[in-house]
PDB file of C-alpha atoms in Angstrom:
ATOM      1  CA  UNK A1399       0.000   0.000   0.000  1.00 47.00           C
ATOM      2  CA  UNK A1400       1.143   3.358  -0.908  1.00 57.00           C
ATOM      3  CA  UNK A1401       1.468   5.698   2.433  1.00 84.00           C
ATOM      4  CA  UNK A1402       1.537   8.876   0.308  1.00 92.00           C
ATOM      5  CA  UNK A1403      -0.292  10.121  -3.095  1.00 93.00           C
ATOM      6  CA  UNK A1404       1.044  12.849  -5.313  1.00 95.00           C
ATOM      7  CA  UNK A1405      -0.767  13.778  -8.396  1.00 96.00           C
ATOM      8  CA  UNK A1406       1.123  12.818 -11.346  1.00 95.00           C
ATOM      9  CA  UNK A1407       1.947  16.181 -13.052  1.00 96.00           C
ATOM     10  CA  UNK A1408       1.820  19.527 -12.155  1.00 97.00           C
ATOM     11  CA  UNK A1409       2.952  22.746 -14.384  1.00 96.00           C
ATOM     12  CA  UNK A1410       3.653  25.864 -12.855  1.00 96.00           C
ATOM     13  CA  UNK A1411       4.473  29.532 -14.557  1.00 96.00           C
ATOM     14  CA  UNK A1412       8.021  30.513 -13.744  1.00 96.00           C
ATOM     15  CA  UNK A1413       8.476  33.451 -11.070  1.00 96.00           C
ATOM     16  CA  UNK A1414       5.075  32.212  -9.565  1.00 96.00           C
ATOM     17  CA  UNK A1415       4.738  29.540  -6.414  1.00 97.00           C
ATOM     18  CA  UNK A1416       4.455  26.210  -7.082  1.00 97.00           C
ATOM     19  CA  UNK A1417       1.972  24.364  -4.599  1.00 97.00           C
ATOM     20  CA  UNK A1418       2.488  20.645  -4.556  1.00 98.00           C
ATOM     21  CA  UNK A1419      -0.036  18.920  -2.640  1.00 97.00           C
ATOM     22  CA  UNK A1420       0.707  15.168  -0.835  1.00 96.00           C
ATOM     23  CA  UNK A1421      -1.661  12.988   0.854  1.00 95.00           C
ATOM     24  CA  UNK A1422      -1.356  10.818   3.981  1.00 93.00           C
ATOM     25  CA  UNK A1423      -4.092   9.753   5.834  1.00 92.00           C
ATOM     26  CA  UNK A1424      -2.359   6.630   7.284  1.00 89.00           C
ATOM     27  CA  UNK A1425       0.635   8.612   8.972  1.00 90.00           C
ATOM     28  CA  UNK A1426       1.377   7.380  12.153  1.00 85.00           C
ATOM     29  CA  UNK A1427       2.231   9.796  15.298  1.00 83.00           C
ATOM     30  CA  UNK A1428       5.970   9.344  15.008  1.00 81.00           C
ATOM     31  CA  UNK A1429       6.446   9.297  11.264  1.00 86.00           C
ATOM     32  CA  UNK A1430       8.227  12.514   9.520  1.00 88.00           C
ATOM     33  CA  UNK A1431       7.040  13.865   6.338  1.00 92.00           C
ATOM     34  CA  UNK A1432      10.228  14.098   4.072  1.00 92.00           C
ATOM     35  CA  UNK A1433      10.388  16.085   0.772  1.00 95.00           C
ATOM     36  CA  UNK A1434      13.054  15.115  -1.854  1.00 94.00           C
ATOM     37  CA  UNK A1435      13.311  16.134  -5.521  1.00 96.00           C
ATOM     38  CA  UNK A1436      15.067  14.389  -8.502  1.00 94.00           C
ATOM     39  CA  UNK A1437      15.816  15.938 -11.333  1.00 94.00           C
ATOM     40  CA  UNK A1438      16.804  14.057 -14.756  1.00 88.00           C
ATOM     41  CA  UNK A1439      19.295  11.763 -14.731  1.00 82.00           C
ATOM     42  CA  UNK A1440      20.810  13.136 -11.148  1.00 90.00           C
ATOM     43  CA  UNK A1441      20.666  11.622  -7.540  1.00 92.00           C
ATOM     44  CA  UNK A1442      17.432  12.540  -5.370  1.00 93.00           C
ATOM     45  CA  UNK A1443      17.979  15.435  -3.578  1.00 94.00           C
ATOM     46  CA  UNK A1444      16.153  16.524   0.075  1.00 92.00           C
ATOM     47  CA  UNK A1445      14.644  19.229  -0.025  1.00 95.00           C
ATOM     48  CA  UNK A1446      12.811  19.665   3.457  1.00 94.00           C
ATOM     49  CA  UNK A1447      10.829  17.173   6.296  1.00 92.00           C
ATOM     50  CA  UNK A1448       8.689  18.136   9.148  1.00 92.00           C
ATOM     51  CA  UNK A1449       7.164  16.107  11.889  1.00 91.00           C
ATOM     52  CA  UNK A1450       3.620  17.989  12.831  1.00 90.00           C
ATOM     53  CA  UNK A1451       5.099  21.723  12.669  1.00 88.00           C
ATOM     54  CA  UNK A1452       5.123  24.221   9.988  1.00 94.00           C
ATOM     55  CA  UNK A1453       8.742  24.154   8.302  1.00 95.00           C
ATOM     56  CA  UNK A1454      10.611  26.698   6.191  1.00 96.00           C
ATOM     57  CA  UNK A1455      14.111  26.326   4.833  1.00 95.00           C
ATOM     58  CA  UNK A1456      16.347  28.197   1.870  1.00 94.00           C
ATOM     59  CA  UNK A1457      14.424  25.728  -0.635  1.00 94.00           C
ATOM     60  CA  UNK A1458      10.698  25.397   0.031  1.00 97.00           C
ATOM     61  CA  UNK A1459       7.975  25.652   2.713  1.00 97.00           C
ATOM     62  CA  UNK A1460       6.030  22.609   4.129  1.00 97.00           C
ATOM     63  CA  UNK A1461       2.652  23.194   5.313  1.00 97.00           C
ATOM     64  CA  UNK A1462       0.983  20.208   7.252  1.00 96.00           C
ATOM     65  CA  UNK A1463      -2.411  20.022   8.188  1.00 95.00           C
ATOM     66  CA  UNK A1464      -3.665  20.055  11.625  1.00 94.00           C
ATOM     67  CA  UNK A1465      -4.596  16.590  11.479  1.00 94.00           C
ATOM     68  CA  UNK A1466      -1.475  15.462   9.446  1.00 94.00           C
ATOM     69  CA  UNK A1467      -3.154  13.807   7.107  1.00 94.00           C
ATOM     70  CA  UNK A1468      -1.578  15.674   4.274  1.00 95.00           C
ATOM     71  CA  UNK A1469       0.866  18.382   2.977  1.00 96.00           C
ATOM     72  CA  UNK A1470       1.802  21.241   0.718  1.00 97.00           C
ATOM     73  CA  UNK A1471       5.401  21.750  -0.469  1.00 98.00           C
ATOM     74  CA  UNK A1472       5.445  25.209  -1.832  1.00 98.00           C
ATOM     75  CA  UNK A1473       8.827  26.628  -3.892  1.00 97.00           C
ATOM     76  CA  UNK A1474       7.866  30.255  -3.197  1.00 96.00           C
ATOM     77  CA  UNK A1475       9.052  31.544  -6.509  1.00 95.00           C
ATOM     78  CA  UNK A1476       9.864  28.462  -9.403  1.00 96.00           C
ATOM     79  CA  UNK A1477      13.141  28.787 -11.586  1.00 96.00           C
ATOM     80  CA  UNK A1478      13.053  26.549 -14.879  1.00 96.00           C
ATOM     81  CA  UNK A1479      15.563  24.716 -12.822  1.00 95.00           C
ATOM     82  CA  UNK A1480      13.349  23.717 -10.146  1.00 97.00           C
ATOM     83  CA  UNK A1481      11.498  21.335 -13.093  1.00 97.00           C
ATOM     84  CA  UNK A1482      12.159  17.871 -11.084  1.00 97.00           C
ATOM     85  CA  UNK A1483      10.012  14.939  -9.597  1.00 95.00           C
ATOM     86  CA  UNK A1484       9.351  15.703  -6.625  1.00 96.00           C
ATOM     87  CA  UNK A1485       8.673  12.871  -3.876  1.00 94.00           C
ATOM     88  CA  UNK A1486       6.278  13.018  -1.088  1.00 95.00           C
ATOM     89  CA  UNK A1487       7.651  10.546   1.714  1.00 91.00           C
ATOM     90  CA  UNK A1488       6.521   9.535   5.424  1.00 89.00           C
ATOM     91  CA  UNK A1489       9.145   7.582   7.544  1.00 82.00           C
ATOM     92  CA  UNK A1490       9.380   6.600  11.583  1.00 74.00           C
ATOM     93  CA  UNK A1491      11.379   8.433  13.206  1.00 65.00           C
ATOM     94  CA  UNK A1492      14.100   6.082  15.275  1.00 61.00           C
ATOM     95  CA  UNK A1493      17.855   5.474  14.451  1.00 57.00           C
ATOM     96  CA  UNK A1494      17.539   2.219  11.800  1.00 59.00           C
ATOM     97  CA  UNK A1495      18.485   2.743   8.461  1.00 51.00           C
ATOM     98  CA  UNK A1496      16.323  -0.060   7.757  1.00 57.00           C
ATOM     99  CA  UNK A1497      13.485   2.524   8.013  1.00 61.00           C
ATOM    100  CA  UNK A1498      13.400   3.595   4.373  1.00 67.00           C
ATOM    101  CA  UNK A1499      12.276   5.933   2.042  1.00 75.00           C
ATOM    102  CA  UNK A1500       9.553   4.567  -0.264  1.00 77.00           C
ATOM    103  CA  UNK A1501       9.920   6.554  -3.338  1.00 81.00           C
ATOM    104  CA  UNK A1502       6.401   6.396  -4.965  1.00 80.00           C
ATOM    105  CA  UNK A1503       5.810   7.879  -8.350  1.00 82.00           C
ATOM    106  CA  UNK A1504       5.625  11.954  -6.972  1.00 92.00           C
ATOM    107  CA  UNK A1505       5.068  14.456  -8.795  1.00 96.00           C
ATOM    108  CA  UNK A1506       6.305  15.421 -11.903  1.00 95.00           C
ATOM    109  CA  UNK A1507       6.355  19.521 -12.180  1.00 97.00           C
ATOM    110  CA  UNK A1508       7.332  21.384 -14.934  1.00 97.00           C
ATOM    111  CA  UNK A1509       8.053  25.066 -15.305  1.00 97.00           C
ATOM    112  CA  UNK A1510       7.368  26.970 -17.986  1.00 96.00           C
ATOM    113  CA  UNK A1511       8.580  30.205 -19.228  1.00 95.00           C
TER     114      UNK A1511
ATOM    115  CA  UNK B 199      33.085  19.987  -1.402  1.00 55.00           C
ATOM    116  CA  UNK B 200      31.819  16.996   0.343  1.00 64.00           C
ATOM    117  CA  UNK B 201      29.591  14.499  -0.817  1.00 91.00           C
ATOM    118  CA  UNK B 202      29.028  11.070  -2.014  1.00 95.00           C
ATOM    119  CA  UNK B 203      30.903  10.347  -4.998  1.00 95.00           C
ATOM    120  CA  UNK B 204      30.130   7.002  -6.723  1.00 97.00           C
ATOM    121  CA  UNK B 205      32.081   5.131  -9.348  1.00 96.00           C
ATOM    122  CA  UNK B 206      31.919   4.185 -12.428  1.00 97.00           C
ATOM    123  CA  UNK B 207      29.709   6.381 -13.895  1.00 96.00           C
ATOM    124  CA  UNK B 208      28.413   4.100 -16.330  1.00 96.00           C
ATOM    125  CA  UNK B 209      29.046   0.298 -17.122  1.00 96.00           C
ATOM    126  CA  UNK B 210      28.219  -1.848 -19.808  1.00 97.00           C
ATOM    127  CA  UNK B 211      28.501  -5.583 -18.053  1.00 96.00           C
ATOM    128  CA  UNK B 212      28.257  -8.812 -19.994  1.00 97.00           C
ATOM    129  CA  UNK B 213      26.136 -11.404 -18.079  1.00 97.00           C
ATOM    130  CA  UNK B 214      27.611 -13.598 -15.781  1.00 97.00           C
ATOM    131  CA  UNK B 215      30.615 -11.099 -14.964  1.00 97.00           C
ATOM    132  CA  UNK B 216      30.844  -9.858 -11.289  1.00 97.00           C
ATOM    133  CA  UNK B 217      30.632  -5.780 -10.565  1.00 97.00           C
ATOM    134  CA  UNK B 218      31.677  -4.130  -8.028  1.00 98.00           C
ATOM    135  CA  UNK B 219      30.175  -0.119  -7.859  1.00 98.00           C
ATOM    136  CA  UNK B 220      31.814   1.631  -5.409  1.00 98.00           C
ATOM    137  CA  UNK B 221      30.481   4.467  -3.275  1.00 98.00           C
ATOM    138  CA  UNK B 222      32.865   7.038  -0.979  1.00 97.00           C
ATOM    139  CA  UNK B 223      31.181   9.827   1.609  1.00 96.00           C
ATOM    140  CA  UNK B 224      33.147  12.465   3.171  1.00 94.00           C
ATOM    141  CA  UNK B 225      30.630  13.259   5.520  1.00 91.00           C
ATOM    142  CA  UNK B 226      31.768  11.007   8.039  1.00 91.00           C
ATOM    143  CA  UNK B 227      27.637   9.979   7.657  1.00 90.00           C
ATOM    144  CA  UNK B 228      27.179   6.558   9.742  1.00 89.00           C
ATOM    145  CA  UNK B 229      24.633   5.127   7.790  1.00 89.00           C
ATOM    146  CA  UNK B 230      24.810   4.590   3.666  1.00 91.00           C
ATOM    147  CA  UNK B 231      22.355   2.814   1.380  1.00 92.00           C
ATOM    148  CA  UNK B 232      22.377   1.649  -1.550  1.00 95.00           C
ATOM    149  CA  UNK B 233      19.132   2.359  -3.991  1.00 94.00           C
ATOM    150  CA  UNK B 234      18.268   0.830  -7.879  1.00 95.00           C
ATOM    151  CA  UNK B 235      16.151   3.021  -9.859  1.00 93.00           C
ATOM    152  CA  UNK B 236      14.264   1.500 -13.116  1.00 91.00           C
ATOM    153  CA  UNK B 237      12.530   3.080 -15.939  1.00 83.00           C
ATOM    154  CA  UNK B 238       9.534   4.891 -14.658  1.00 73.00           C
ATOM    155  CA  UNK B 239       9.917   3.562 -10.987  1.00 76.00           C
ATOM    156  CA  UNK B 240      10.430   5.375  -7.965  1.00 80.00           C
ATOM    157  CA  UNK B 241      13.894   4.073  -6.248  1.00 87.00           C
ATOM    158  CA  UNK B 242      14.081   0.433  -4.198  1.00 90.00           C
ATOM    159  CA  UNK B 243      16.251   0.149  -1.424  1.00 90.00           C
ATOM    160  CA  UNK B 244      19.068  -2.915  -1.895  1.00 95.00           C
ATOM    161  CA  UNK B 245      20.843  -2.633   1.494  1.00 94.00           C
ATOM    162  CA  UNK B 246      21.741  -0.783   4.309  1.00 91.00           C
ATOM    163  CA  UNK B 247      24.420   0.077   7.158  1.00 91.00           C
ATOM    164  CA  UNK B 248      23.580   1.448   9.833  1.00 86.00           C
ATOM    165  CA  UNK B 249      27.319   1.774  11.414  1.00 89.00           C
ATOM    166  CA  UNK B 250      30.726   0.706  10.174  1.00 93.00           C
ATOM    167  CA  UNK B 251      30.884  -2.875  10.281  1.00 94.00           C
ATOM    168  CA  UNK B 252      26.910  -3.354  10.149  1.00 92.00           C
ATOM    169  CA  UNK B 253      25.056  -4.408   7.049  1.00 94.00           C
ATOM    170  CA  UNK B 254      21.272  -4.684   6.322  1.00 91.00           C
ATOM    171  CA  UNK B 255      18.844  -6.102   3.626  1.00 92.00           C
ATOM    172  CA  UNK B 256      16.385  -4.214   2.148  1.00 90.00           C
ATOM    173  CA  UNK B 257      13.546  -4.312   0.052  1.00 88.00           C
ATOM    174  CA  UNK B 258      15.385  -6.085  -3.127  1.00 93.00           C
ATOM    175  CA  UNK B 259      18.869  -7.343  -1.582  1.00 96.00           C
ATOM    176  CA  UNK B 260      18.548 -11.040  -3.787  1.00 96.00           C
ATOM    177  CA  UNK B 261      21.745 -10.866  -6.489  1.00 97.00           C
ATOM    178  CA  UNK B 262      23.888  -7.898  -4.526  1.00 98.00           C
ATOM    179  CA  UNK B 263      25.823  -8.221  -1.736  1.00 98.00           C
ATOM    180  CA  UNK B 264      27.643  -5.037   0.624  1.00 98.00           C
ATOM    181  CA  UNK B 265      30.414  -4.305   3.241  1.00 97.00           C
ATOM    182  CA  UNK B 266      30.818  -1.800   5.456  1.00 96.00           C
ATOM    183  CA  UNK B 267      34.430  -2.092   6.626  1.00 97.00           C
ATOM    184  CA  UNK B 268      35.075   1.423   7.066  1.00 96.00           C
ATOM    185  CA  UNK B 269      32.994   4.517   7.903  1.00 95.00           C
ATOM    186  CA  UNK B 270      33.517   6.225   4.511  1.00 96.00           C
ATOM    187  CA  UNK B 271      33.236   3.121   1.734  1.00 97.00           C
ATOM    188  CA  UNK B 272      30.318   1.357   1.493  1.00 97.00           C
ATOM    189  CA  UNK B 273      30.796  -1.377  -2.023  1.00 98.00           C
ATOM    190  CA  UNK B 274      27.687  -3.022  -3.607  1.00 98.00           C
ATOM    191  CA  UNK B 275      28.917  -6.051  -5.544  1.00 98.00           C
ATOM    192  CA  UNK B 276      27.109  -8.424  -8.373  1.00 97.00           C
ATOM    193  CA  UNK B 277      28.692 -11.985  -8.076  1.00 95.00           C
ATOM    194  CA  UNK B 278      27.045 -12.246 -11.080  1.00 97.00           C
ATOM    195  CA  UNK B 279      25.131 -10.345 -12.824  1.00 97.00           C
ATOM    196  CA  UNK B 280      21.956 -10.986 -15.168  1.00 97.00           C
ATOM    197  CA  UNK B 281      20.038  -8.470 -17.350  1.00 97.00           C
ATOM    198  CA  UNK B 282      17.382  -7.822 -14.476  1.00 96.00           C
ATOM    199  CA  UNK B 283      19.997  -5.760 -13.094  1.00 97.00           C
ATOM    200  CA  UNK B 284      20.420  -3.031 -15.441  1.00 97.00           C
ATOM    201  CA  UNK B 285      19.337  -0.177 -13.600  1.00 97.00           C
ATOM    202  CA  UNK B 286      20.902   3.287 -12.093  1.00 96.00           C
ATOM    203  CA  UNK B 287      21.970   2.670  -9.161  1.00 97.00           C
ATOM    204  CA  UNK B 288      22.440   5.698  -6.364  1.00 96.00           C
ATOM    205  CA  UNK B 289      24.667   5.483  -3.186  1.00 96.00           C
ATOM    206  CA  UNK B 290      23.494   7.870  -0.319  1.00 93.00           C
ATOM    207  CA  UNK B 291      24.643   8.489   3.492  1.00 92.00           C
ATOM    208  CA  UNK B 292      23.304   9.895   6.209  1.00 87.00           C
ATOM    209  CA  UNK B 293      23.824  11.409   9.581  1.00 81.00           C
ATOM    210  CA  UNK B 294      21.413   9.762  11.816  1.00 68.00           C
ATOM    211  CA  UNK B 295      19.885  12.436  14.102  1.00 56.00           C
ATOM    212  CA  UNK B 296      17.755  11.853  16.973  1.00 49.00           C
ATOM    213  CA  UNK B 297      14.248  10.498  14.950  1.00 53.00           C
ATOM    214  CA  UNK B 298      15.555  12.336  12.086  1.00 63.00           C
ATOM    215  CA  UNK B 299      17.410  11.628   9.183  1.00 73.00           C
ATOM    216  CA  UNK B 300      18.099  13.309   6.210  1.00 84.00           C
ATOM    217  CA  UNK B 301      19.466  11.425   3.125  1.00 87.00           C
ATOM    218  CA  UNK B 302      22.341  12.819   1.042  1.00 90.00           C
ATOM    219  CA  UNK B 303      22.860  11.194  -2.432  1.00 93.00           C
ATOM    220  CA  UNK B 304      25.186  10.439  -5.194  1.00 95.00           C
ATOM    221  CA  UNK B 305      25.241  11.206  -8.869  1.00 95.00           C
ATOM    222  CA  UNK B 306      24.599   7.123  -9.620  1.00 96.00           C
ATOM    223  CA  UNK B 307      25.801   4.536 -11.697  1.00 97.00           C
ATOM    224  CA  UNK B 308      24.114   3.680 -14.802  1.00 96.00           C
ATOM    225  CA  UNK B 309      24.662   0.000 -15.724  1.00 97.00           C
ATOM    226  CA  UNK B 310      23.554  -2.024 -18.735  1.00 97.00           C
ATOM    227  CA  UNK B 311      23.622  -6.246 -18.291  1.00 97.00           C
ATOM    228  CA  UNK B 312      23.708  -7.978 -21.804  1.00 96.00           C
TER     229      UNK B 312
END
């Protein structure tokens, strides 16, 4: 069972925010909500995680509902370079490695000029 | 600049041969993992290590085997590979922080089994 669904695709205008929207209704209380983007042919990068809290880094802002049941990763103002897949993932907390990141299908966005 | 560098950077492998992709942090990360990625699939972990000297199957560990003898090399090796295997395959690390972890990742090795 997938613990997260992105919507496919998304395009976004450049210079405008890109909103991309993850759902997790099964999220347990100690599982972090992780944000990682790949783009083509390079290694997944993170991007930003949060456990219940609002979160806001150099990169992006995470918004997560009250209820945690799902997110909004929002790149305040999208570069063509910020066209990537971009992977919504939940995780325990706890020191295993075992504990890994399930890399669904995300979300493909692409910005446009 | 640190990072995770990962080598070769593309193979081409005839079946049957044994590969051996290595993968070198200079993070001083305890844990590393090693990921496949395949056409128009998200990535699958292959194994783990949690510490120096600590290995760990994942989700698709059957046909690869690791070692962790140091902190800052962490091999996958193909006894012998077969043309299932083709795939990119990306090395990461991580520091393991209290309930958090955040993974840091190569730039992969793209290998074709004929």
């Amino acid at each position: 069972d997938a613990k997260t669904t992105q919507p496919p695709s998304m395009d976004c205008a450049e210079g405008r925010a890109a909103n991309l929207p993850c759902n997790h209704s099964t999220i347990s209380g100690n599982e972090y909500v992780y944000w990682y983007r790949q783009i083509h042919s390079q290694g997944p990068q993170y991007i930003i995680h949060g456990l219940k809290n609002n979160e806001t880094n150099e990169m992006a802002s995470l918004i997560i509902t009250e209820d945690r049941k799902s997110s909004t990763l929002i790149l305040p103002h999208a570069t063509l370079r910020d066209t990537a897949v971009y992977y919504c993932i939940v995780r325990p907390g706890g020191n295993n490695a075992g504990n890994m990141l399930t890399f669904g299908g995300g979300t493909r966005l692409m910005v446009k000029p | 600049i640190a990072g995770i560098t990962q080598a070769p950077t593309s193979q081409i492998l005839a079946a049957g041969r044994r590969m051996t992709l290595r993968c070198t942090q200079d993070m001083r990360h305890n844990a590393m993992y090693w990921y496949r990625q395949d056409l128009g699939l998200g990535l699958r972990l292959i194994h783990y290590s949690n510490t120096a000297g600590t290995t760990g199957k994942g989700e698709v560990p059957d046909g690869y085997s690791v070692s962790r003898a140091n902190t800052d090399d962490f091999p996958l090796t193909l006894a012998s590979a077969v043309p299932s295997q083709t795939s990119v395959y990306f090395c990461a690390s991580s520091d393991k922080g209290l309930g958090e972890e955040t993974q840091y990742f190569g730039p992969g090795t793209r290998l074709l089994v004929l």
